[in-house]
CSV table of C-alpha atoms and ligand atoms in Angstrom, one decimal:
chain,number,residue,atom,x,y,z
A,121,MET,CA,10.9,-25.0,-15.4
A,122,GLN,CA,8.0,-24.0,-13.2
A,123,THR,CA,6.3,-20.7,-14.1
A,124,ALA,CA,3.4,-18.7,-12.7
A,125,THR,CA,2.0,-15.2,-13.3
A,126,ALA,CA,0.1,-13.2,-10.7
A,127,GLU,CA,-1.5,-9.8,-10.5
A,128,ALA,CA,-2.1,-7.6,-7.5
A,129,LEU,CA,-3.4,-4.1,-6.9
A,130,SER,CA,-1.9,-1.2,-5.0
A,131,ASN,CA,-3.8,0.0,-1.9
A,132,ILE,CA,-4.4,3.2,-0.1
A,133,ALA,CA,-4.4,3.1,3.7
A,134,PHE,CA,-7.2,4.9,5.5
A,135,ILE,CA,-5.4,4.1,8.8
A,136,LYS,CA,-1.7,4.1,8.2
A,137,TYR,CA,1.1,1.7,9.0
A,138,TRP,CA,4.3,3.7,10.0
A,139,GLY,CA,7.0,2.2,12.2
A,140,ASN,CA,7.9,-1.4,13.0
A,141,ARG,CA,8.3,-3.2,16.3
A,142,ASP,CA,10.5,-5.7,14.4
A,143,GLN,CA,12.1,-4.1,11.3
A,144,ALA,CA,13.5,-7.3,9.8
A,145,LEU,CA,10.2,-9.2,10.0
A,146,ARG,CA,8.2,-6.0,9.2
A,147,LEU,CA,6.0,-6.4,12.3
A,148,PRO,CA,4.1,-3.2,12.6
A,149,GLN,CA,3.6,-1.0,15.7
A,150,ASN,CA,-0.1,-0.5,14.9
A,151,PRO,CA,-2.8,-2.2,12.9
A,152,SER,CA,-3.9,-0.6,9.6
A,153,LEU,CA,-6.8,-0.5,7.2
A,154,SER,CA,-6.9,0.1,3.5
A,155,MET,CA,-8.7,-0.2,0.1
A,156,ASN,CA,-7.3,-2.0,-2.9
A,157,LEU,CA,-7.1,0.3,-5.9
A,158,ALA,CA,-8.6,-1.2,-9.1
A,159,GLY,CA,-6.5,-0.6,-12.2
A,160,LEU,CA,-3.3,0.3,-10.3
A,161,LYS,CA,-1.8,-3.1,-10.8
A,162,THR,CA,1.4,-5.1,-10.9
A,163,VAL,CA,1.6,-8.2,-13.1
A,164,THR,CA,4.5,-10.5,-12.2
A,165,THR,CA,5.8,-13.7,-13.8
A,166,VAL,CA,8.2,-15.9,-11.9
A,167,ALA,CA,9.9,-18.8,-13.6
A,168,PHE,CA,12.2,-21.1,-11.6
A,169,ASP,CA,14.9,-22.4,-14.1
A,170,ALA,CA,17.7,-24.8,-13.2
A,171,ALA,CA,19.7,-23.4,-16.1
A,172,LEU,CA,20.0,-20.0,-14.4
A,173,PRO,CA,23.3,-19.2,-12.5
A,174,HIS,CA,21.5,-16.4,-10.5
A,175,ASP,CA,18.1,-14.7,-10.2
A,176,LEU,CA,17.3,-12.4,-13.2
A,177,ILE,CA,14.9,-9.6,-12.3
A,178,SER,CA,13.3,-7.2,-14.7
A,179,ILE,CA,11.1,-4.4,-13.4
A,180,ASN,CA,9.1,-2.4,-15.9
A,181,GLY,CA,11.2,-3.7,-18.8
A,182,SER,CA,14.7,-2.9,-17.3
A,183,VAL,CA,17.1,-5.3,-15.5
A,184,ALA,CA,16.9,-4.5,-11.7
A,185,THR,CA,20.3,-4.1,-9.9
A,186,GLY,CA,21.5,-3.0,-6.5
A,187,ALA,CA,19.1,-2.6,-3.6
A,188,ALA,CA,15.9,-3.1,-5.7
A,189,ALA,CA,17.2,-6.5,-7.0
A,190,ALA,CA,18.6,-7.5,-3.6
A,191,ARG,CA,15.1,-7.0,-2.0
A,192,VAL,CA,13.5,-9.3,-4.6
A,193,VAL,CA,16.2,-11.9,-4.2
A,194,ARG,CA,15.7,-11.9,-0.4
A,195,HIS,CA,12.0,-12.5,-1.0
A,196,LEU,CA,12.7,-15.3,-3.4
A,197,ASP,CA,15.1,-16.8,-0.8
A,198,LEU,CA,12.2,-16.9,1.7
A,199,VAL,CA,10.0,-18.8,-0.8
A,200,ARG,CA,12.9,-21.1,-1.7
A,201,SER,CA,13.5,-22.0,1.9
A,202,MET,CA,9.8,-22.7,2.5
A,203,ALA,CA,9.7,-24.9,-0.7
A,204,ARG,CA,13.2,-26.5,-0.1
A,205,LEU,CA,14.3,-25.3,-3.5
A,206,THR,CA,17.7,-24.0,-4.5
A,207,VAL,CA,17.0,-23.2,-8.2
A,208,ARG,CA,17.2,-19.6,-9.4
A,209,ALA,CA,14.4,-17.6,-11.0
A,210,ARG,CA,13.6,-15.2,-13.8
A,211,VAL,CA,11.2,-12.5,-12.6
A,212,ASP,CA,9.4,-10.1,-14.9
A,213,SER,CA,7.3,-7.5,-13.1
A,214,ARG,CA,5.4,-4.6,-14.7
A,215,ASN,CA,3.3,-1.8,-13.1
A,216,THR,CA,0.4,0.0,-14.7
A,217,PHE,CA,1.3,3.2,-12.7
A,218,PRO,CA,4.5,5.2,-12.0
A,219,SER,CA,6.7,3.6,-9.3
A,220,GLY,CA,7.9,5.5,-6.3
A,221,ALA,CA,5.3,8.2,-6.7
A,222,GLY,CA,3.7,7.8,-3.3
A,223,ILE,CA,1.4,5.2,-4.8
A,224,ALA,CA,2.4,2.0,-3.1
A,225,SER,CA,4.1,0.1,-5.9
A,226,SER,CA,5.9,-2.0,-3.3
A,227,ALA,CA,2.5,-3.2,-2.0
A,228,SER,CA,1.2,-4.5,-5.4
A,229,GLY,CA,4.8,-5.6,-6.3
A,230,PHE,CA,5.4,-7.8,-3.3
A,231,ALA,CA,1.9,-9.1,-3.3
A,232,ALA,CA,2.1,-10.2,-6.9
A,233,LEU,CA,5.7,-11.6,-6.4
A,234,THR,CA,4.5,-13.6,-3.4
A,235,VAL,CA,1.5,-15.1,-5.1
A,236,ALA,CA,3.5,-15.9,-8.4
A,237,ALA,CA,6.7,-17.2,-6.7
A,238,THR,CA,4.9,-19.5,-4.2
A,239,SER,CA,2.7,-20.9,-7.0
A,240,ALA,CA,5.7,-21.4,-9.3
A,241,ALA,CA,7.5,-23.1,-6.3
A,242,GLY,CA,4.5,-25.5,-5.9
A,243,LEU,CA,3.6,-24.2,-2.4
A,244,GLU,CA,0.0,-24.2,-1.4
A,245,LEU,CA,-0.4,-21.5,1.2
A,246,SER,CA,-3.6,-20.2,2.9
A,247,PRO,CA,-4.6,-16.6,2.1
A,248,GLU,CA,-3.4,-15.6,5.6
A,249,ALA,CA,0.0,-17.3,5.1
A,250,LEU,CA,0.3,-15.6,1.7
A,251,SER,CA,-0.5,-12.2,3.2
A,252,ALA,CA,2.0,-12.8,6.1
A,253,LEU,CA,4.7,-13.7,3.6
A,254,ALA,CA,4.0,-10.7,1.3
A,255,ARG,CA,4.4,-8.6,4.5
A,256,ARG,CA,8.1,-9.7,4.7
A,257,GLY,CA,8.7,-7.9,1.3
A,258,SER,CA,6.8,-4.7,2.1
A,259,GLY,CA,4.4,-4.3,5.1
A,260,SER,CA,1.6,-2.7,3.0
A,261,ALA,CA,1.8,-5.7,0.6
A,262,SER,CA,0.1,-7.8,3.2
A,263,ARG,CA,-3.0,-5.7,2.6
A,264,SER,CA,-2.9,-6.2,-1.2
A,265,VAL,CA,-3.3,-10.0,-0.9
A,266,PRO,CA,-7.0,-10.1,0.2
A,267,GLY,CA,-9.6,-8.2,-1.8
A,268,GLY,CA,-11.6,-5.0,-1.3
A,269,PHE,CA,-11.3,-3.3,2.1
A,270,THR,CA,-8.7,-5.0,4.2
A,271,GLU,CA,-7.3,-4.8,7.7
A,272,TRP,CA,-3.8,-5.8,8.7
A,273,GLN,CA,-3.8,-7.2,12.2
A,274,MET,CA,-0.6,-6.6,14.2
A,275,GLY,CA,-0.5,-10.1,15.6
A,276,GLY,CA,1.4,-11.0,18.8
A,277,SER,CA,3.6,-14.0,17.9
A,278,PRO,CA,7.4,-13.2,17.7
A,279,THR,CA,7.6,-15.0,14.3
A,280,GLY,CA,4.9,-12.8,12.7
A,281,ASP,CA,2.8,-15.8,11.5
A,282,ASP,CA,-0.3,-14.0,12.9
A,283,SER,CA,0.4,-10.6,11.4
A,284,PHE,CA,-1.5,-10.7,8.2
A,285,ALA,CA,-4.4,-8.8,6.5
A,286,VAL,CA,-7.9,-10.0,6.0
A,287,SER,CA,-10.8,-8.6,3.9
A,288,ILE,CA,-13.4,-6.8,6.0
A,289,ALA,CA,-15.7,-5.9,3.1
A,290,PRO,CA,-15.7,-6.8,-0.6
A,291,PRO,CA,-15.0,-4.1,-3.3
A,292,GLU,CA,-18.7,-3.5,-4.1
A,293,TYR,CA,-19.5,-2.9,-0.4
A,294,TRP,CA,-19.2,0.9,-0.7
A,295,ASP,CA,-18.8,3.0,-3.9
A,296,LEU,CA,-15.8,5.0,-2.6
A,297,VAL,CA,-13.4,6.2,-5.3
A,298,ASP,CA,-9.8,7.3,-4.9
A,299,VAL,CA,-9.2,10.4,-7.1
A,300,ILE,CA,-5.4,10.7,-6.9
A,301,ALA,CA,-3.7,14.0,-7.6
A,302,VAL,CA,-0.4,12.9,-9.0
A,303,LEU,CA,2.0,15.8,-8.2
A,304,SER,CA,5.2,14.0,-8.8
A,305,ALA,CA,6.0,10.7,-10.5
A,306,ALA,CA,9.7,11.0,-9.5
A,307,HIS,CA,11.3,8.5,-7.1
A,308,LYS,CA,10.8,9.6,-3.5
A,309,ALA,CA,14.0,10.8,-1.7
A,310,THR,CA,13.5,8.6,1.4
A,311,GLY,CA,11.7,5.3,0.8
A,312,SER,CA,9.3,3.8,3.3
A,313,THR,CA,11.6,1.0,4.6
A,314,GLU,CA,14.1,3.7,5.8
A,315,GLY,CA,11.2,5.9,7.0
A,316,HIS,CA,9.7,3.2,9.2
A,317,GLY,CA,13.2,3.0,10.8
A,318,LEU,CA,13.1,6.7,11.7
A,319,ALA,CA,9.6,6.7,13.2
A,320,ASP,CA,10.8,6.2,16.8
A,321,THR,CA,13.0,9.2,16.5
A,322,SER,CA,9.9,11.4,16.6
A,323,PRO,CA,8.5,12.4,20.0
A,324,PHE,CA,5.0,12.0,18.5
A,325,GLN,CA,5.3,8.4,17.3
A,326,ALA,CA,4.3,6.9,20.7
A,327,ALA,CA,1.1,9.1,20.8
A,328,ARG,CA,0.3,8.3,17.2
A,329,VAL,CA,0.6,4.5,17.9
A,330,ALA,CA,-1.4,4.8,21.1
A,331,GLY,CA,-4.3,6.3,19.3
A,332,ALA,CA,-4.2,4.1,16.2
A,333,PRO,CA,-6.4,1.2,17.5
A,334,ALA,CA,-9.2,3.7,18.4
A,335,ARG,CA,-8.9,5.4,15.0
A,336,LEU,CA,-9.0,2.0,13.3
A,337,THR,CA,-12.2,1.0,15.2
A,338,ALA,CA,-13.8,4.3,14.3
A,339,CYS,CA,-12.7,3.9,10.6
A,340,ARG,CA,-14.0,0.3,10.4
A,341,ALA,CA,-17.3,1.3,11.9
A,342,ALA,CA,-17.7,4.3,9.5
A,343,LEU,CA,-16.8,2.1,6.5
A,344,LEU,CA,-19.2,-0.7,7.5
A,345,SER,CA,-22.1,1.8,8.1
A,346,ARG,CA,-21.1,3.8,5.0
A,347,ASP,CA,-21.0,7.0,7.1
A,348,PHE,CA,-18.9,9.3,4.9
A,349,SER,CA,-18.7,12.2,7.4
A,350,ALA,CA,-17.3,10.0,10.3
A,351,PHE,CA,-15.0,8.3,7.8
A,352,ALA,CA,-13.6,11.6,6.5
A,353,THR,CA,-12.7,12.9,9.9
A,354,VAL,CA,-10.8,9.8,11.1
A,355,VAL,CA,-9.0,9.3,7.7
A,356,GLU,CA,-7.7,12.9,7.7
A,357,ASP,CA,-6.8,12.8,11.4
A,358,ASP,CA,-4.8,9.6,10.8
A,359,ALA,CA,-2.9,10.9,7.7
A,360,VAL,CA,-2.0,14.1,9.5
A,361,ALA,CA,-0.8,12.2,12.6
A,362,MET,CA,1.5,10.1,10.4
A,363,HIS,CA,2.9,13.2,8.6
A,364,ALA,CA,3.4,14.9,12.0
A,365,VAL,CA,5.7,11.9,12.9
A,366,MET,CA,7.5,12.1,9.6
A,367,MET,CA,8.2,15.8,9.8
A,368,THR,CA,9.5,15.5,13.4
A,369,SER,CA,11.7,12.5,12.8
A,370,ARG,CA,15.5,12.9,12.8
A,371,PRO,CA,16.3,13.5,10.0
A,372,PRO,CA,12.9,15.0,9.2
A,373,LEU,CA,10.8,13.7,6.3
A,374,LEU,CA,8.8,16.4,4.6
A,375,TYR,CA,7.0,14.8,1.6
A,376,TRP,CA,4.5,17.7,1.0
A,377,GLN,CA,4.9,20.1,-2.0
A,378,PRO,CA,3.1,23.5,-2.3
A,379,LEU,CA,0.3,21.9,-4.2
A,380,THR,CA,-0.1,19.2,-1.6
A,381,VAL,CA,-0.8,21.9,1.0
A,382,ALA,CA,-3.1,23.8,-1.4
A,383,ILE,CA,-5.2,20.6,-1.8
A,384,ILE,CA,-5.3,19.8,2.0
A,385,HIS,CA,-6.6,23.4,2.6
A,386,ALA,CA,-9.2,23.0,-0.2
A,387,VAL,CA,-10.6,19.5,0.5
A,388,PRO,CA,-12.1,20.2,4.0
A,389,ALA,CA,-13.6,23.4,2.7
A,390,TRP,CA,-15.3,21.5,-0.2
A,391,ARG,CA,-16.6,19.1,2.4
A,392,ALA,CA,-18.0,21.9,4.5
A,393,ASP,CA,-19.8,23.0,1.3
A,394,GLY,CA,-21.5,19.7,1.0
A,395,LEU,CA,-19.1,17.7,-1.4
A,396,PRO,CA,-18.3,14.3,0.2
A,397,VAL,CA,-14.5,14.2,-0.1
A,398,CYS,CA,-11.6,13.8,2.2
A,399,PHE,CA,-7.8,13.5,1.8
A,400,THR,CA,-5.1,11.1,2.7
A,401,ILE,CA,-1.4,11.2,1.8
A,402,ASP,CA,1.3,8.4,1.8
A,403,ALA,CA,5.1,8.7,1.8
A,404,GLY,CA,5.1,11.2,-1.1
A,405,PRO,CA,3.5,14.5,-2.3
A,406,ASN,CA,0.4,13.0,-4.0
A,407,VAL,CA,-2.9,13.6,-2.4
A,408,HIS,CA,-5.5,10.8,-2.5
A,409,CYS,CA,-9.0,12.4,-2.5
A,410,LEU,CA,-11.6,9.9,-1.4
A,411,THR,CA,-15.1,10.5,-2.6
A,412,LEU,CA,-18.2,8.7,-3.7
A,413,SER,CA,-18.6,7.6,-7.3
A,414,THR,CA,-21.3,10.2,-8.2
A,415,HIS,CA,-18.9,13.0,-7.2
A,416,VAL,CA,-15.7,11.9,-9.0
A,417,ALA,CA,-16.2,14.3,-11.9
A,418,GLU,CA,-16.7,17.3,-9.6
A,419,VAL,CA,-13.6,16.4,-7.4
A,420,GLU,CA,-11.6,16.0,-10.6
A,421,ARG,CA,-12.8,19.4,-11.9
A,422,ARG,CA,-11.9,21.2,-8.7
A,423,LEU,CA,-8.4,19.5,-8.5
A,424,ARG,CA,-7.7,20.6,-12.1
A,425,ALA,CA,-8.8,24.2,-11.2
A,426,LEU,CA,-6.2,24.1,-8.4
A,427,GLY,CA,-3.5,23.3,-11.0
A,428,VAL,CA,-3.3,19.5,-10.8
A,429,ALA,CA,-2.4,18.1,-14.3
A,430,ASP,CA,-2.2,14.4,-13.6
A,431,ILE,CA,-5.1,12.5,-12.0
A,432,LEU,CA,-5.6,8.8,-11.5
A,433,ILE,CA,-9.0,7.4,-10.6
A,434,ALA,CA,-9.3,4.1,-8.8
A,435,PRO,CA,-12.4,2.4,-7.3
A,436,PRO,CA,-12.1,-0.5,-4.9
A,437,GLY,CA,-10.5,-3.6,-6.3
A,438,GLY,CA,-10.2,-7.3,-5.8
A,439,PRO,CA,-7.6,-9.7,-4.3
A,440,ALA,CA,-4.2,-10.7,-5.7
A,441,SER,CA,-4.6,-13.7,-8.0
A,442,ILE,CA,-2.9,-16.1,-10.4
A,443,ILE,CA,-3.6,-15.3,-14.0
A,444,ARG,CA,-4.2,-18.6,-15.7
A,445,ASP,CA,-4.4,-17.8,-19.4
A,446,PHE,CA,-1.7,-15.2,-19.7
B,279,LIG,O1,4.8,-1.1,2.9
B,279,LIG,P1,5.7,0.1,3.0
B,279,LIG,O2,6.9,-0.2,3.8
B,279,LIG,O3,6.0,0.7,1.7
B,279,LIG,O4,5.0,1.2,3.9
B,279,LIG,C1,3.8,1.9,3.6
B,279,LIG,C2,3.7,3.1,4.3
B,279,LIG,C3,2.6,4.1,3.9
B,279,LIG,O5,2.2,3.9,2.6
B,279,LIG,C4,3.1,5.5,4.1
B,279,LIG,C5,1.4,3.9,4.8
B,279,LIG,C6,0.5,2.6,4.6
B,279,LIG,O6,0.0,2.1,5.5
B,279,LIG,O7,0.4,2.2,3.4
């Protein structure tokens, strides 16, 4: 029996991935940029065992079935074909945060699964190849393989081998903190895999994609020069562009709740008052409020005053890794 355990962090995109040019290979229509979220972690153990008749998958302590299990089996099949293995696996995966809450559990989940499964299978892959493989499970998982602030390059090859994420700055580069207003821990109605498939039904997707490289260049420059004001503008622009596409897709995807809207009204006003904070939102109602470490308590206080009960706080985090002494 070959076993390995890996951990990987969730990430929050500053420049969003939404829509694929190849849905099966999860090749994106635009490059994206994100920060790994320390503490928001998936820990996954994979054990290949010749005695197993089929893959046995447990997620957060319950046996996975249906589409969730099938997606993991497909990913294990990719690893098995690379390693020329036929043996089945036992997978145990646990998150330290609620799944399906608009916090990318698929990102940390498929990054941890990729690192654990390839190691258990005896494959030695480069960090780029691990990221490209994680991408096949969930696009954003490619960005949870390297550490800190990461950029997922679109790549040009039809096989997707050059579509992977790399680190552009280590976690300690900038003391940004994600103060997450958790408005719903419930499973989202339309998952992102289905959502990517709807992106091209919006008349605004082409415009969003056309503008993404320039927004990414501006975001990278703001990040590398630690220019919060420039960063805030481009991050909010990019999030709203993605949600404009979502809301105008057929069928439309409206992830925002009343409190989401209250927060996105408040945050730019707080910034105009001198508090360094901006918002971004993924495929769910939660609002990620990005601020600097010295202002976390004030952002949290103001979110609570708006009626937010659940808040998660995540500074930048490191790469996916094997846990040796588990
Ligand atoms: O990796 P996926 O298929 O779960 O897509 C992630 C999509 C967003 O979270 C909405 C944006 C992003 O870039 O993370």
